XYZ file of C-alpha atoms in Angstrom:
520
model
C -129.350 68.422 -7.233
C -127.287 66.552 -9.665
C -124.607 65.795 -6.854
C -127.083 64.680 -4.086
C -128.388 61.815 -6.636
C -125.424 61.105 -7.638
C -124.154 60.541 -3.900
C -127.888 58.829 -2.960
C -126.960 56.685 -6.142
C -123.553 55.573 -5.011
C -124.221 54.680 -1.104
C -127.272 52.688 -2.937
C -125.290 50.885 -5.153
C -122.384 50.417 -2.303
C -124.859 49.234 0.312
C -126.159 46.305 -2.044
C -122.508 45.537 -2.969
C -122.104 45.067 0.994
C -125.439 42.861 1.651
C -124.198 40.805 -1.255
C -120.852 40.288 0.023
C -122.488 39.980 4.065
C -124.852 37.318 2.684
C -121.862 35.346 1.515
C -120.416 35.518 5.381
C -121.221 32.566 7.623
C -120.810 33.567 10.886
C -120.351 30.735 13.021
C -121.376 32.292 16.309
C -124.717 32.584 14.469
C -124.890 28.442 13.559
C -124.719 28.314 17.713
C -120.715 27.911 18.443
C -119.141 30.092 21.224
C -116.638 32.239 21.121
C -115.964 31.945 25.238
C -114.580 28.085 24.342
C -117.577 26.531 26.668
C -118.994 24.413 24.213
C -117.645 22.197 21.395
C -118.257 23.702 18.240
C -117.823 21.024 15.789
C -121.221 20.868 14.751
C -121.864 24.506 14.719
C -119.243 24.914 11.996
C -120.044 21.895 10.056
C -123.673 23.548 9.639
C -122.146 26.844 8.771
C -119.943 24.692 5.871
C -122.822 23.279 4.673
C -125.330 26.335 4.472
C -122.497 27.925 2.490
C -122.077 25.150 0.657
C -125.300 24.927 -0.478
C -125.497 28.922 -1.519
C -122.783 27.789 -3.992
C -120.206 28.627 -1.625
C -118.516 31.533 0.683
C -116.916 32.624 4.042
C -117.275 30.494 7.064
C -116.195 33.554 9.847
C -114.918 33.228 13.366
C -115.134 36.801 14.847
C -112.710 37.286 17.677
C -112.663 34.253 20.857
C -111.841 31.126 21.819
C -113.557 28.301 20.410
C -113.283 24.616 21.295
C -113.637 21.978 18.752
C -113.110 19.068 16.669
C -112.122 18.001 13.479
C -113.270 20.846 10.808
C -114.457 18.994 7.144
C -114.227 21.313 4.568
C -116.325 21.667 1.158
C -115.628 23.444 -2.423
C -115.781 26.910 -2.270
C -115.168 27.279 1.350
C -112.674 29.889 2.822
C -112.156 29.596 6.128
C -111.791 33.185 7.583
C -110.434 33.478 11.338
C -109.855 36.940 12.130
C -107.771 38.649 14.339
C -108.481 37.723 17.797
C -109.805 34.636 17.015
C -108.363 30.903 18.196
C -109.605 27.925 16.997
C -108.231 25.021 20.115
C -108.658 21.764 19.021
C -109.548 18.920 21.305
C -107.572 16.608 22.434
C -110.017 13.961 23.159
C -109.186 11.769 20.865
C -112.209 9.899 20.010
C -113.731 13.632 18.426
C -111.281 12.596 15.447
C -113.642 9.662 14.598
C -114.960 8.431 12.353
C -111.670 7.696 10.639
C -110.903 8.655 7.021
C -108.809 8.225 4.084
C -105.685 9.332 4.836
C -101.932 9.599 3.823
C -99.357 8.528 6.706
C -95.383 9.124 6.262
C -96.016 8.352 2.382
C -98.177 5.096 2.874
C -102.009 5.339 1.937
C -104.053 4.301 5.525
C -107.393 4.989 7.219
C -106.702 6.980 9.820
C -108.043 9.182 12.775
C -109.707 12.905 11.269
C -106.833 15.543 10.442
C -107.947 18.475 11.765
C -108.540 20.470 9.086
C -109.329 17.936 6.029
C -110.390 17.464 2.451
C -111.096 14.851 -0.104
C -111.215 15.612 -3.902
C -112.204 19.299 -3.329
C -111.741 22.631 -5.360
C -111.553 26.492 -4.163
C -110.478 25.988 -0.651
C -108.812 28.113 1.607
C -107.912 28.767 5.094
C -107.417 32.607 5.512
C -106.641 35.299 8.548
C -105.136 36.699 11.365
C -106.241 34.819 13.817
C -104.769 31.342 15.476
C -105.213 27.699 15.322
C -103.773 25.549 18.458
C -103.558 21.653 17.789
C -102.942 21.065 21.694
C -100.577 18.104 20.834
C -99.347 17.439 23.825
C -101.309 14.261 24.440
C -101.179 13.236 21.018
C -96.948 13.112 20.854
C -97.032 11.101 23.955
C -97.982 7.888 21.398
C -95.322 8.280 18.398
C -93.074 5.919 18.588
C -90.810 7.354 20.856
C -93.351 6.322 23.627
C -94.811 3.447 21.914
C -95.019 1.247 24.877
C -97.662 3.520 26.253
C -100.130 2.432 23.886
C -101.713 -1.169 24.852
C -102.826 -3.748 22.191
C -106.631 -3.502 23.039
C -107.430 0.153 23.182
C -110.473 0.533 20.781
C -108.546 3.443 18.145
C -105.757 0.326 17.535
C -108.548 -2.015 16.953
C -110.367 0.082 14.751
C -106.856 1.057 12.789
C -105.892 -2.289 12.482
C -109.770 -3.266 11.404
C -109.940 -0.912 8.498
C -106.145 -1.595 7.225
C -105.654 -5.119 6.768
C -104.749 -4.669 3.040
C -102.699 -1.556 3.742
C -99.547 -1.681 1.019
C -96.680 -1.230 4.047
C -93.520 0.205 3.593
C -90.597 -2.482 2.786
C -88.982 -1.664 5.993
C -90.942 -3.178 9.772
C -91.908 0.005 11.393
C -95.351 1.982 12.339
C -97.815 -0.262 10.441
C -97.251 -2.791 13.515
C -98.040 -0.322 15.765
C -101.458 0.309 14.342
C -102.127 3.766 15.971
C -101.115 6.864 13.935
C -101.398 10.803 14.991
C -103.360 12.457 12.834
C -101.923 15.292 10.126
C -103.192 19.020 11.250
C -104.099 20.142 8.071
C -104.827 17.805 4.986
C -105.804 17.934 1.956
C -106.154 15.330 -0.604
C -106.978 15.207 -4.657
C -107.606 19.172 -4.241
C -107.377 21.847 -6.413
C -106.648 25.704 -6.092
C -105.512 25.539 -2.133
C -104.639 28.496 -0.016
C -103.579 28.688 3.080
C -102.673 32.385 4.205
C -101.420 34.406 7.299
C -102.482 32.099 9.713
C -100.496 31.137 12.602
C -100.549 27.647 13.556
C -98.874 26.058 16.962
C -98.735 22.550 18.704
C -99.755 20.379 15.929
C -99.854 16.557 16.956
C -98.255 15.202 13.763
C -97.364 16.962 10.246
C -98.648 20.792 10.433
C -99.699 21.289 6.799
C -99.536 18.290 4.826
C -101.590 18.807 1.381
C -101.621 15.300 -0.702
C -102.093 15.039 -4.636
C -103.349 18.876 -4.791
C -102.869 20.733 -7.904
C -102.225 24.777 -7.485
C -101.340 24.770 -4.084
C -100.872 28.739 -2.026
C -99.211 28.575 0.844
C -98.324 32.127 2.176
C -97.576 34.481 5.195
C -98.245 31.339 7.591
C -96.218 30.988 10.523
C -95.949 27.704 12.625
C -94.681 27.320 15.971
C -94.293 23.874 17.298
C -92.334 22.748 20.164
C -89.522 20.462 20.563
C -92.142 17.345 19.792
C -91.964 14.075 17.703
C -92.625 14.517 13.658
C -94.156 18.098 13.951
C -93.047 19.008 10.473
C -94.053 22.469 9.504
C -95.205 22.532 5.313
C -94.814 18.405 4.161
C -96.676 18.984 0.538
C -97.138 15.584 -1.063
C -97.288 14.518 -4.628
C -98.616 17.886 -5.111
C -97.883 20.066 -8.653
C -97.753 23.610 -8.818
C -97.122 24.894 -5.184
C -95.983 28.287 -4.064
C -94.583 28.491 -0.794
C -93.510 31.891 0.665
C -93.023 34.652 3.404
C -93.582 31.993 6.313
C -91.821 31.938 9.579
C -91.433 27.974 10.954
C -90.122 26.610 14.163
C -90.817 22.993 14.485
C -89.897 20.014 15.892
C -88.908 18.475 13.227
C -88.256 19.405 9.680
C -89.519 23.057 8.423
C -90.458 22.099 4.979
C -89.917 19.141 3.275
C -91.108 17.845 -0.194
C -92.325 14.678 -0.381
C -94.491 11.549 -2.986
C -95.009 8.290 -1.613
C -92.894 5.699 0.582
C -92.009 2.191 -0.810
C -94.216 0.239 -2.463
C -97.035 2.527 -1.808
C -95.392 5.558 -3.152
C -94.368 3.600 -6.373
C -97.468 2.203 -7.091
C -99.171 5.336 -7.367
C -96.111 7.138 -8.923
C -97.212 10.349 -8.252
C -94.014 12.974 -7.988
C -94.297 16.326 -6.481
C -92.829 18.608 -9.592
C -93.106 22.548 -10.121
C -92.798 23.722 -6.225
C -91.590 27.247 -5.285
C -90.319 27.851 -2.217
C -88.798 31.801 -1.464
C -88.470 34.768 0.981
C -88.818 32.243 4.602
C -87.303 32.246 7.627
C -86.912 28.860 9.563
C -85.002 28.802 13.234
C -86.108 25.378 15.303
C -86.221 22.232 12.890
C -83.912 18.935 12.049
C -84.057 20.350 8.330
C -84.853 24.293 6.991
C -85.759 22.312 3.492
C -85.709 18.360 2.973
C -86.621 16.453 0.568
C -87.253 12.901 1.257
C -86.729 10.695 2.200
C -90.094 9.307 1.306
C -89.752 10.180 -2.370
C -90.814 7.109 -4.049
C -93.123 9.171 -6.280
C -89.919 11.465 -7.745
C -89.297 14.867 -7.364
C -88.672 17.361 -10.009
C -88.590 21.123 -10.669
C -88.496 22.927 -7.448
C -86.465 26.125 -6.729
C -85.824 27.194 -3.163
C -84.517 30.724 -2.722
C -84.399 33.937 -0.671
C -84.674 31.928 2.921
C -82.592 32.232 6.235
C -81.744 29.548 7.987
C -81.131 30.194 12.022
C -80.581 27.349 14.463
C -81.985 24.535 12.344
C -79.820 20.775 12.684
C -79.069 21.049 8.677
C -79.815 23.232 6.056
C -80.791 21.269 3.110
C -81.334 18.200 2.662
C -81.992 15.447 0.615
C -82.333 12.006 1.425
C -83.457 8.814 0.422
C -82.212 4.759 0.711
C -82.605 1.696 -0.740
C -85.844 0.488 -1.324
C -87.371 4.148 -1.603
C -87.253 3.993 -5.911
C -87.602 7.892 -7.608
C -85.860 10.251 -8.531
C -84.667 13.414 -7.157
C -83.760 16.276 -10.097
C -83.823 19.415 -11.323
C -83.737 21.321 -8.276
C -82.199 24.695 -7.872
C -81.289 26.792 -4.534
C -80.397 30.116 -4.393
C -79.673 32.988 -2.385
C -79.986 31.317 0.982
C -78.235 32.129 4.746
C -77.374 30.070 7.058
C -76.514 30.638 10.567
C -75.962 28.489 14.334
C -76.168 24.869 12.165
C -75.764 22.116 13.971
C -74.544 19.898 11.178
C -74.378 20.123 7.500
C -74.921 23.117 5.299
C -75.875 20.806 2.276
C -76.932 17.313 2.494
C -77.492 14.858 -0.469
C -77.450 11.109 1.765
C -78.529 8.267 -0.539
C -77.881 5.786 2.405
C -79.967 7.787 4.887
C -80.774 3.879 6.516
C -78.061 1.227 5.935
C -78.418 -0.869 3.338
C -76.393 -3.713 1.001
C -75.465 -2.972 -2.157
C -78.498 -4.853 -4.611
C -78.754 -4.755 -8.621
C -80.173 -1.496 -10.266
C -84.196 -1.819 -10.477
C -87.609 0.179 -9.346
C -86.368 0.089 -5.926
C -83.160 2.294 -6.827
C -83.153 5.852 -6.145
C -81.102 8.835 -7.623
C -79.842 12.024 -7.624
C -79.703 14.289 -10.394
C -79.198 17.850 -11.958
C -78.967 19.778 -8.525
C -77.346 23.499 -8.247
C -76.729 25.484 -5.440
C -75.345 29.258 -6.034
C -74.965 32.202 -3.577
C -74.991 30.445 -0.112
C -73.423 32.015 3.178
C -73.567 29.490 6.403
C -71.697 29.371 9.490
C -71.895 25.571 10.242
C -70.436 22.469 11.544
C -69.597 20.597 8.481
C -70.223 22.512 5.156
C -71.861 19.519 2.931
C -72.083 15.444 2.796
C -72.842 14.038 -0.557
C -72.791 10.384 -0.470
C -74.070 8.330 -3.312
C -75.177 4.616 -3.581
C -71.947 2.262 -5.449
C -74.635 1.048 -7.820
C -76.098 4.423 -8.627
C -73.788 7.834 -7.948
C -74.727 11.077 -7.302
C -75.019 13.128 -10.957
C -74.536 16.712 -12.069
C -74.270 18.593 -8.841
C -72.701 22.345 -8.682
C -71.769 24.583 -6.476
C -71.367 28.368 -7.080
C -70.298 31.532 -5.312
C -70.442 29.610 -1.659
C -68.960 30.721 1.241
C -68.065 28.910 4.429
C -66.986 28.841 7.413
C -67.216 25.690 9.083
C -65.634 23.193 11.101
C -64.810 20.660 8.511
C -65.373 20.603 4.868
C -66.949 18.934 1.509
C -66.856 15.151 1.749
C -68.351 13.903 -1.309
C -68.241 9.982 -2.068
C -69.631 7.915 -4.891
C -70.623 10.777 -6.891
C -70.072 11.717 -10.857
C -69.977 15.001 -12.706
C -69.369 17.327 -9.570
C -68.394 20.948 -9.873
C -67.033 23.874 -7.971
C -66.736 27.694 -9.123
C -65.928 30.233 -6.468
C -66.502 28.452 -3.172
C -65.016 29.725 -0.135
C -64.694 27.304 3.022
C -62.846 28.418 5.767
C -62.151 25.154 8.058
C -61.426 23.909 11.295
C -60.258 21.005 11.060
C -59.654 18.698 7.428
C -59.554 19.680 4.098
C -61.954 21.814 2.131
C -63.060 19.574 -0.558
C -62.723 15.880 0.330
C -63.435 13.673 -2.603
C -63.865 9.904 -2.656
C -64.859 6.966 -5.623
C -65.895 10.549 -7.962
C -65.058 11.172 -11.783
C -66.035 14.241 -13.828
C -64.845 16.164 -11.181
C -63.920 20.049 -11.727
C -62.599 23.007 -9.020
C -62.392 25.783 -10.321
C -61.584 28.854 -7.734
C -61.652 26.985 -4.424
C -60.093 28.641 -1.244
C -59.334 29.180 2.513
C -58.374 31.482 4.338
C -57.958 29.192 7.334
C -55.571 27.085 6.227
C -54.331 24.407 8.014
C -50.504 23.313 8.891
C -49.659 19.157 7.552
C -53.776 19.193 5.796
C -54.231 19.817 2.066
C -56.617 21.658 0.393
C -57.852 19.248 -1.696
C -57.791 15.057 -0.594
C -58.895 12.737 -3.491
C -59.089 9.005 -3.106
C -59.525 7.321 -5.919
C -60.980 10.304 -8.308
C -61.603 9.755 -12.016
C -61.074 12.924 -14.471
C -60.765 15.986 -12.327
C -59.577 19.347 -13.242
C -58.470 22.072 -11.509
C -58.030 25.444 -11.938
C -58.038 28.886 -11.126
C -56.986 28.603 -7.110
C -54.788 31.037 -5.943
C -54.280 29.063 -2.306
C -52.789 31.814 1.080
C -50.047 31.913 2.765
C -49.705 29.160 5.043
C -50.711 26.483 2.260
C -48.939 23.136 3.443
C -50.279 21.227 0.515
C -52.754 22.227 -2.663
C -53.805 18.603 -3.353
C -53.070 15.214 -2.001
C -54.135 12.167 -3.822
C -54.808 8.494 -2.808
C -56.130 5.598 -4.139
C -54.903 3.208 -6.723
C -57.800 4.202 -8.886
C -56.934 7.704 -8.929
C -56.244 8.636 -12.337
C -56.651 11.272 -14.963
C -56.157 14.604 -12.890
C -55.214 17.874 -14.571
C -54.054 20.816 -12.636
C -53.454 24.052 -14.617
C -53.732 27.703 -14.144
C -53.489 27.580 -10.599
C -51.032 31.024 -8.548
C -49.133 27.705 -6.166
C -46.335 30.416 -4.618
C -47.626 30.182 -1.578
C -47.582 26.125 -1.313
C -45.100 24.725 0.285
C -45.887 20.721 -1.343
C -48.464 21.524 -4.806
C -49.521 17.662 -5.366
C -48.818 14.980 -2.817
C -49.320 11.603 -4.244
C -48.879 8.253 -1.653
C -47.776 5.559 -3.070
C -50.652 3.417 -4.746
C -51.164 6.353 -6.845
C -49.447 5.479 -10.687
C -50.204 8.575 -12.287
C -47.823 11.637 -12.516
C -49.124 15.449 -12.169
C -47.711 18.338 -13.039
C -49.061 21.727 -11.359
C -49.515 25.158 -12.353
């Protein structure tokens, strides 16, 4: 008797558990939208948002379908629950994106057409499932820039743009503002806090995929994004956002997979808001100009962010960083680990501080820089195997490289850059040197080699290097030269501890070069 109350007791207690947690479902379906994609369900889910909303929160559910509809406003509190089986296919009429709304554009603050998924100072968000959400872009890329000449000065969305912008803070350089007609972001979310955005897969966004602004404790995990070859579909773009966690996605974009990012220009400087404490581990990225970028709008700063754990199949570059002139911030304390790298176009590593030309211009707000960046335990098969290249005014600082391996068709070229180092790096090349070092001091090598060496090309080219050191190389057979230097301003080079017997020439020094060198 004892047992069958006991039982009674429990499916009791475990049916009232259930009604509590059903009652804090909101079904959609039941708010009117349906799941055949016949209707546009816009206002069906904004009533299901706002009935959970006013319980104090909960689960707005799509059961398995299709459903049509436009931009989705969320509230505090609100997950966002598609289950398997279930798309969400946004419209691509573009006037369902009205209203427009405060919005963050390429790192320059706008009013803009409805992301698709958006939120304004919010807390306890979340998008969450199995299930799919289409952007249909299609229509949308055909007016970046690329096909700007479509777009004709009196349609009514570049009126309204230009009507609610006129004291818009544009970047320094001519470019979109003048355009006055922006795709929208696919998901946004701005001045938020605790985000998550979880096993989702996402496809054809018309702009940036998932583009969180200012958030604080941002989850971003198990998505994976499939864009086409299309205009500025970036996969994960978090923005002057602290605390993220990004991890076990799968992106294939048309642009760059993830990239870190706070603020372009003046915009971006006048709110001086970095992105700082982002992890980003255990992804895979194949389509993409970029697997990780940061920049170049980084006007904000960026700090503390460690990448590891990733592959890296078929993207352009690897990773990136890049900024120019004008931008301001700075770029430091970043750490990447653990990463391979396989069917690059270009670079392995990028660090460009002249990603758009510019003339050299006194040290102020608008200079960026570079600092306190480490990269350890990398394997690519790439074109070139990095590019550093620093502004005149301000260098490159504290960059090292350890246990790398490479093979690639050309090497390191690294130019206007201080305190660089090198401990167990591997490039097999091509064509060129391994290591090709121009206007650097501080610079140590320390176990650099190649087993592809290559007959009349050294190692090692300096031109006009400050305070190097190397040692430690034990260079193969077929070694025409270890190091060649160039450059009157070459000066201060130590070679020691170094197994030369296979080296037919150790140091070759033209003829500008005053210094002598003795190698061991």
């Amino acid at each position: 008797m004892f047992k069958i109350i006991k039982s009674i007791s429990f499916i009791c207690c475990l049916s009232l558990c259930l009604n509590a947690y059903s009652q804090n479902f909101y079904n959609v379906v039941k708010y009117g939208a349906k799941n055949d994609s016949s209707k546009l369900a816009t206002q069906a889910i904004s009533k299901a948002i706002a009935a959970a909303s006013k319980a104090g929160g909960g689960t707005v559910y799509f059961p398995a379908g299709k459903y049509l509809t436009g931009p989705i406003h969320l509230k505090s509190n609100i997950t966002i629950f598609i289950d398997a089986g279930a798309e969400l296919h946004f419209s691509d009429n573009f006037d369902d994106y009205l209203p427009m709304v405060k919005s963050r554009w390429e790192g320059t603050e706008v009013t803009n057409f409805s992301p698709f998924f958006y939120g304004y100072e919010l807390e306890n968000i979340a998008i969450v499932g199995r299930g799919k959400i289409d952007g249909h872009g299609k229509k949308w890329w055909a007016f970046s820039e690329v096909h700007v000449k479509k777009l004709t000065e009196d349609s009514k969305w570049q009126k309204e743009f230009k009507r609610l912008n006129k004291d818009v803070l544009a970047p320094d350089l001519p470019g979109w503002i003048e355009r006055g007609f922006l795709r929208p972001p696919f998901i946004q979310f701005m001045y938020c806090k605790n985000v998550q955005i979880k096993d989702i897969t996402i496809v054809n966004s018309p702009f940036w995929t998932v583009n969180p602004q200012f958030c604080e404790n941002v989850t971003i995990d198990g998505v994976t994004i499939e864009n086409p070859p299309s205009p500025n579909t970036d996969g994960i773009n978090p923005e002057s956002c602290n605390n993220v966690h990004i991890s076990n996605c799968h992106i294939s974009v048309g642009d760059d997979c993830i990239t870190i990012k706070s603020g372009k220009d003046r915009s971006g400087r006048k709110l001086n808001v970095p992105a700082e404490n982002y992890t980003i581990t255990n992804c895979t990225m194949l389509r993409g100009h970029g697997g990780v970028v940061i920049g170049s709008e980084m006007s904000g700063g960026v700090k503390k962010i460690t990448i590891s754990n990733c592959v890296f199949d078929g993207t352009d570059r690897g990773l990136r960083i890049k900024t120019a002139r004008g931008r301001g911030g700075v770029v430091e304390e970043i750490r990447v680990d653990n990463i391979i790298m396989k069917n690059i176009r270009d670079q392995a590593i990028v660090l460009d501080m002249q990603y758009a030309k510019t003339d050299v211009e006194p040290i102020s707000e608008r200079t960026p820089a570079f600092r306190n960046i480490h990269f350890s335990n990398i394997t690519a098969q790439v074109n070139q195997a990095a590019y550093l290249n620093g502004l005149e005014e301000m260098p490159i600082e504290n960059i090292s490289f350890n246990d790398i391996n490479i093979d690639a068709k050309s090497g390191f070229k690294i130019k206007n850059a201080n305190r660089i180092s090198f401990h167990n790096v591997q490039v097999n090349t091509k064509m060129g040197s391994a290591i090709v070092a121009e206007n650097v001091k501080d610079l140590v090598i320390d176990d650099v080699k190649s087993y592809s060496p290559i007959k009349g090309v050294p190692l090692i080219d300096f031109m006009n290097v400050e305070d190097a050191f190397l040692y430690n190389s034990y260079p193969v057979k077929g070694t025409d030269i270890f190091l060649r230097l160039k450059g009157e301003l070459t000066k201060d080079i130590t070679v020691k501890n170094n197994l030369l017997k296979h080296v037919v020439t150790p140091v070759l020094k033209e003829k500008e070069v005053k210094i002598d060198v003795v190698a061991d």
